[in-house]
Short mmCIF file of C-alpha atoms in Angstrom, two decimals:
data_model
loop_
_atom_site.label_atom_id
_atom_site.label_comp_id
_atom_site.label_asym_id
_atom_site.label_seq_id
_atom_site.Cartn_x
_atom_site.Cartn_y
_atom_site.Cartn_z
CA MET A 228 -15.83 -12.47 -2.53
CA VAL A 229 -17.34 -14.38 0.34
CA GLY A 230 -18.15 -12.85 3.66
CA ALA A 231 -18.17 -9.28 2.40
CA ALA A 232 -19.42 -6.78 4.93
CA ASP A 233 -19.27 -3.06 5.53
CA SER A 234 -16.62 -2.27 8.13
CA ALA A 235 -18.14 1.16 8.79
CA PRO A 236 -21.27 3.06 7.83
CA ALA A 237 -21.00 3.91 4.14
CA SER A 238 -20.02 7.43 3.25
CA PRO A 239 -20.96 8.78 -0.17
CA GLU A 240 -17.38 10.01 -0.68
CA VAL A 241 -15.29 7.21 0.83
CA LEU A 242 -16.48 3.61 0.91
CA THR A 243 -14.94 0.81 2.97
CA LYS A 244 -15.68 -2.87 2.48
CA THR A 245 -13.97 -5.69 4.37
CA ALA A 246 -13.88 -9.28 3.14
CA ASP A 247 -11.51 -12.16 3.81
CA GLU A 248 -9.31 -9.97 6.04
CA ILE A 249 -8.80 -7.40 3.26
CA ALA A 250 -10.14 -3.85 3.67
CA LEU A 251 -11.03 -2.19 0.37
CA ILE A 252 -11.18 1.62 0.58
CA THR A 253 -12.71 3.35 -2.44
CA LEU A 254 -12.52 7.07 -3.17
CA ASN A 255 -16.05 7.72 -4.36
CA ARG A 256 -16.55 11.02 -6.14
CA PRO A 257 -16.43 9.70 -9.69
CA ASP A 258 -18.21 12.74 -11.13
CA ARG A 259 -15.26 14.85 -9.88
CA LEU A 260 -12.57 12.26 -10.69
CA ASN A 261 -12.37 11.58 -6.94
CA ALA A 262 -10.81 14.98 -6.27
CA PHE A 263 -10.34 15.60 -2.56
CA THR A 264 -12.33 18.06 -0.50
CA PRO A 265 -11.29 18.70 3.13
CA GLY A 266 -14.15 16.52 4.33
CA MET A 267 -13.27 13.71 1.96
CA ARG A 268 -9.65 13.85 3.12
CA GLU A 269 -10.75 13.36 6.71
CA LEU A 270 -12.95 10.43 5.73
CA TYR A 271 -10.12 8.75 3.81
CA LEU A 272 -7.59 9.16 6.62
CA ALA A 273 -10.13 7.89 9.15
CA ALA A 274 -10.81 4.84 6.95
CA LEU A 275 -7.09 4.03 6.84
CA ASP A 276 -6.78 4.42 10.60
CA ARG A 277 -9.86 2.31 11.24
CA ALA A 278 -8.60 -0.49 9.00
CA ASP A 279 -5.20 -0.43 10.69
CA ARG A 280 -6.81 -0.78 14.11
CA ASP A 281 -9.26 -3.52 13.04
CA PRO A 282 -7.94 -6.93 14.20
CA GLY A 283 -9.99 -8.55 11.43
CA VAL A 284 -8.00 -6.73 8.72
CA ARG A 285 -4.61 -8.03 7.57
CA ALA A 286 -4.04 -5.84 4.49
CA ILE A 287 -5.56 -2.74 2.86
CA VAL A 288 -6.32 -1.95 -0.78
CA VAL A 289 -7.20 1.57 -1.94
CA THR A 290 -8.70 2.46 -5.32
CA GLY A 291 -10.92 5.02 -7.00
CA ALA A 292 -14.47 4.76 -8.32
CA GLY A 293 -15.13 5.46 -11.97
CA ARG A 294 -12.35 6.35 -14.39
CA ALA A 295 -9.84 8.01 -12.05
CA PHE A 296 -7.95 7.26 -8.87
CA CYS A 297 -7.73 10.87 -7.68
CA ALA A 298 -7.39 14.08 -9.68
CA GLY A 299 -5.87 15.96 -6.72
CA ALA A 300 -7.56 18.61 -4.62
CA ASP A 301 -10.97 19.77 -5.75
CA TYR A 302 -10.71 23.26 -7.24
CA THR A 303 -13.38 24.48 -4.83
CA ALA A 304 -11.14 23.49 -1.91
CA LEU A 305 -8.40 25.78 -3.23
CA ASP A 306 -10.59 28.83 -3.75
CA GLY A 307 -9.82 31.38 -1.03
CA LEU A 308 -7.37 29.05 0.72
CA ASP A 309 -4.55 30.71 2.64
CA ALA A 310 -1.79 29.52 4.97
CA GLU A 311 -3.67 30.41 8.16
CA THR A 312 -6.72 28.44 7.08
CA LEU A 313 -4.65 25.42 6.14
CA ARG A 314 -2.65 25.53 9.38
CA ALA A 315 -5.85 25.55 11.39
CA ARG A 316 -7.30 22.72 9.32
CA ASN A 317 -4.19 20.57 9.74
CA ALA A 318 -4.04 21.29 13.48
CA ALA A 319 -7.64 20.12 13.86
CA GLN A 320 -7.11 17.01 11.71
CA PRO A 321 -7.96 14.04 13.99
CA VAL A 322 -5.84 11.60 11.95
CA PRO A 323 -2.39 12.64 10.63
CA PHE A 324 -2.12 13.27 6.90
CA ASP A 325 0.75 10.77 6.61
CA THR A 326 -1.19 7.97 8.32
CA ALA A 327 -0.46 5.68 5.36
CA MET A 328 3.24 5.83 6.23
CA ARG A 329 2.52 4.85 9.83
CA LEU A 330 0.36 1.79 9.15
CA ARG A 331 1.24 -1.58 10.64
CA LYS A 332 -0.43 -3.36 7.72
CA PRO A 333 0.43 -3.50 4.01
CA LEU A 334 -1.22 -0.89 1.81
CA ILE A 335 -1.73 -1.69 -1.88
CA ALA A 336 -2.90 0.93 -4.37
CA ALA A 337 -5.01 -0.11 -7.38
CA LEU A 338 -4.66 2.89 -9.68
CA ASN A 339 -7.45 2.75 -12.21
CA GLY A 340 -6.96 6.11 -13.96
CA PRO A 341 -5.50 9.61 -13.57
CA VAL A 342 -3.43 10.30 -10.44
CA ALA A 343 -2.63 13.97 -9.85
CA GLY A 344 -1.49 16.42 -7.20
CA ILE A 345 -2.32 15.34 -3.69
CA GLY A 346 -3.69 12.12 -5.17
CA LEU A 347 -0.14 11.36 -6.28
CA ALA A 348 1.09 11.81 -2.71
CA HIS A 349 -1.48 9.31 -1.44
CA ALA A 350 -0.61 6.82 -4.18
CA LEU A 351 3.11 7.09 -3.39
CA MET A 352 2.47 6.31 0.28
CA ALA A 353 1.24 2.83 -0.64
CA ASP A 354 3.70 -0.04 -0.30
CA VAL A 355 3.15 -1.21 -3.88
CA ARG A 356 1.11 0.08 -6.81
CA PHE A 357 -0.89 -1.79 -9.44
CA ALA A 358 -1.93 0.35 -12.40
CA ALA A 359 -4.35 -0.05 -15.27
CA PRO A 360 -3.02 0.88 -18.72
CA GLU A 361 -5.29 3.94 -18.53
CA ALA A 362 -3.54 5.26 -15.41
CA SER A 363 -1.51 8.46 -15.72
CA PHE A 364 0.48 10.54 -13.28
CA THR A 365 1.16 14.26 -12.92
CA SER A 366 2.34 16.45 -10.08
CA ALA A 367 0.18 19.46 -11.10
CA PHE A 368 1.67 21.53 -8.26
CA PRO A 369 3.57 24.16 -10.30
CA ARG A 370 0.45 24.87 -12.35
CA PHE A 371 -1.10 26.29 -9.17
CA GLY A 372 2.00 27.99 -7.82
CA LEU A 373 2.37 25.27 -5.18
CA THR A 374 5.28 23.08 -4.13
CA ALA A 375 5.49 19.30 -3.73
CA GLU A 376 2.99 18.86 -0.93
CA GLY A 377 2.20 15.79 1.12
CA GLY A 378 5.83 14.63 1.19
CA THR A 379 5.73 13.93 -2.55
CA ALA A 380 9.33 15.02 -3.20
CA TRP A 381 10.68 12.75 -0.47
CA LEU A 382 8.60 9.76 -1.60
CA LEU A 383 9.09 10.16 -5.33
CA SER A 384 12.86 10.66 -5.21
CA ARG A 385 13.26 7.42 -3.29
CA LEU A 386 11.19 5.50 -5.80
CA VAL A 387 12.53 6.85 -9.10
CA GLY A 388 15.72 8.76 -8.25
CA THR A 389 16.55 12.44 -8.01
CA ALA A 390 16.62 13.42 -11.68
CA ARG A 391 13.40 11.64 -12.57
CA ALA A 392 11.66 13.01 -9.50
CA LEU A 393 12.66 16.54 -10.47
CA ASP A 394 11.46 15.93 -14.02
CA VAL A 395 8.04 14.65 -12.90
CA LEU A 396 7.57 17.35 -10.27
CA CYS A 397 8.92 20.41 -12.07
CA SER A 398 7.66 19.72 -15.59
CA SER A 399 4.22 18.70 -14.32
CA ARG A 400 4.02 16.59 -17.47
CA THR A 401 1.80 13.54 -17.70
CA VAL A 402 3.54 10.21 -17.19
CA GLY A 403 1.73 7.25 -18.74
CA ALA A 404 1.40 3.84 -17.14
CA ALA A 405 4.13 2.22 -19.26
CA GLU A 406 6.68 4.88 -18.35
CA ALA A 407 5.58 4.78 -14.72
CA GLU A 408 6.33 1.05 -14.61
CA ARG A 409 9.67 1.50 -16.38
CA ILE A 410 10.94 4.10 -13.90
CA GLY A 411 9.63 2.27 -10.82
CA LEU A 412 6.72 4.52 -9.95
CA VAL A 413 4.37 1.52 -10.24
CA GLN A 414 5.21 -2.16 -9.92
CA TRP A 415 2.64 -3.85 -12.18
CA ILE A 416 0.39 -2.89 -15.09
CA VAL A 417 -2.67 -5.11 -15.45
CA PRO A 418 -5.81 -4.85 -17.60
CA ALA A 419 -8.43 -2.56 -16.10
CA GLY A 420 -10.91 -5.41 -15.76
CA GLU A 421 -8.42 -7.40 -13.66
CA LEU A 422 -6.96 -4.54 -11.64
CA LEU A 423 -8.92 -4.88 -8.44
CA ASP A 424 -8.84 -8.67 -8.43
CA ARG A 425 -5.07 -8.68 -8.88
CA ALA A 426 -4.56 -6.13 -6.12
CA ARG A 427 -6.84 -8.09 -3.79
CA ALA A 428 -5.07 -11.36 -4.61
CA TYR A 429 -1.73 -9.77 -3.81
CA ALA A 430 -3.12 -8.40 -0.54
CA ALA A 431 -4.51 -11.84 0.32
CA ALA A 432 -1.11 -13.43 -0.28
CA LEU A 433 0.50 -10.91 2.07
CA ALA A 434 -2.21 -11.58 4.65
CA GLU A 435 -1.07 -15.21 4.82
CA ASN A 436 2.22 -14.07 6.32
CA SER A 437 2.94 -13.07 9.90
CA ALA A 438 1.34 -9.73 10.73
CA TYR A 439 4.22 -9.09 13.13
CA SER A 440 6.80 -9.71 10.41
CA LEU A 441 5.03 -7.46 7.90
CA ALA A 442 4.72 -4.58 10.37
CA ARG A 443 8.35 -4.79 11.47
CA MET A 444 9.72 -5.06 7.92
CA ARG A 445 7.64 -2.09 6.83
CA GLU A 446 9.19 -0.10 9.70
CA GLN A 447 12.67 -1.33 8.74
CA VAL A 448 12.37 -0.29 5.10
CA HIS A 449 11.06 3.18 5.94
CA ALA A 450 13.66 3.74 8.65
CA ALA A 451 16.49 2.46 6.45
CA TRP A 452 15.98 5.37 4.04
CA GLU A 453 17.58 7.63 6.66
CA GLN A 454 19.95 5.18 8.40
CA ASP A 455 23.58 4.30 7.75
CA TRP A 456 24.51 0.65 7.24
CA PRO A 457 25.73 -0.11 10.81
CA THR A 458 22.54 1.29 12.32
CA ALA A 459 20.28 -0.61 9.91
CA TYR A 460 22.25 -3.82 10.41
CA GLU A 461 22.21 -3.63 14.19
CA ARG A 462 18.49 -2.96 14.13
CA SER A 463 17.98 -6.04 11.97
CA VAL A 464 19.95 -8.14 14.49
CA ASP A 465 17.90 -6.80 17.41
CA LEU A 466 14.68 -7.60 15.59
CA VAL A 467 15.82 -11.16 14.90
CA TYR A 468 16.35 -11.62 18.65
CA GLU A 469 12.90 -10.16 19.26
CA SER A 470 11.38 -12.46 16.65
CA LEU A 471 12.98 -15.59 18.10
CA ASP A 472 11.56 -14.85 21.56
CA ARG A 473 7.98 -14.55 20.28
CA ARG A 474 5.48 -17.38 20.72
CA GLU A 475 4.55 -17.17 17.03
CA PHE A 476 8.03 -18.21 15.94
CA ALA A 477 7.94 -21.29 18.18
CA GLU A 478 4.45 -22.21 17.00
CA LEU A 479 5.37 -21.93 13.32
CA ALA A 480 8.55 -23.96 13.90
CA ALA A 481 6.48 -26.68 15.60
CA ARG A 482 4.08 -26.80 12.67
CA ARG A 483 6.94 -27.20 10.21
CA ALA A 484 8.42 -30.00 12.30
CA ALA A 485 5.05 -31.76 12.45
CA ARG A 486 4.69 -31.58 8.68
CA ARG A 487 8.16 -33.04 8.19
CA ALA A 488 7.39 -35.89 10.59
CA ALA A 489 4.06 -36.77 8.97
CA PRO A 490 4.22 -39.65 6.45
CA ALA A 491 4.00 -38.40 2.91
CA ALA A 492 0.74 -39.24 1.14
CA PRO A 493 1.34 -41.58 -1.83
CA ALA A 494 1.17 -39.89 -5.18
CA GLU A 495 -1.81 -40.67 -7.37
CA GLY A 496 -1.26 -44.09 -8.92
CA ALA A 497 1.61 -44.94 -6.56
CA PRO A 498 1.51 -48.34 -4.80
CA ALA A 499 0.28 -48.39 -1.22
CA ALA A 500 2.66 -49.33 1.59
CA GLY A 501 3.52 -53.04 1.46
CA ALA A 502 2.50 -53.45 -2.17
CA ALA A 503 4.82 -55.08 -4.67
CA PRO A 504 7.13 -52.57 -6.32
CA VAL A 505 6.35 -51.60 -9.87
CA PRO A 506 9.15 -52.58 -12.22
CA PRO A 507 10.84 -49.65 -13.95
CA ARG A 508 9.65 -48.71 -17.41
CA PRO A 509 12.14 -49.79 -19.99
CA SER A 510 14.00 -46.97 -21.63
CA ALA A 511 13.12 -46.10 -25.21
#
């Protein structure tokens, strides 16, 4: 890709690269299947926040290095962990854990391999998910005596329904890519060698749209999960009024009008203006 540049000093555990208005965030502990440590979690959340605040970024793609997206929390991070320690850690967290749900920009996940535990929560917070055939999904929580952390139960039930969410969470079984697509956990399965390019291309297509529109519609969809129909409808009406009063709407309308008024370029092989008409081809 042209114009690629680091958007922040490279970290060994989380890498960020920005090109063509797309921020690519890569979880980079391939020797540990990109399992999260507390420090890595902070770096990832900070990378999301930084990309969201960067005016040169229109969409965000997240993926994992090596053969996994994220295998959950690193076992060493769980050793000796207790509620008091975790409360203190969360209270000191400079960027909220659910930052992905608060973004103003689209977030696309390119899931290249296993997705487990807290890695599943992060994947579910993306707006859409591309998966390689090698991708697999497991909650892992009940194996450690834990519950559905990171808002996983809320997210998963809204994507796949109550019964399927309970199956995935409580059984802790492994869900393959094909099943994940069938139940709506992921939207597209693409060959591993094309995964990142397809996710970037999708992000680039979104980036061509109005940043205002994308941010507001993301808010609408998330809010609508907890709204009744009258509330959601009235909000949509209010946002239309807001949209119509914005300069961007007027500018885009003027561009469309200018394109309609411009004379159409003659098709290849068509006669120029004023030329003698070509007689119709006789029918066979």
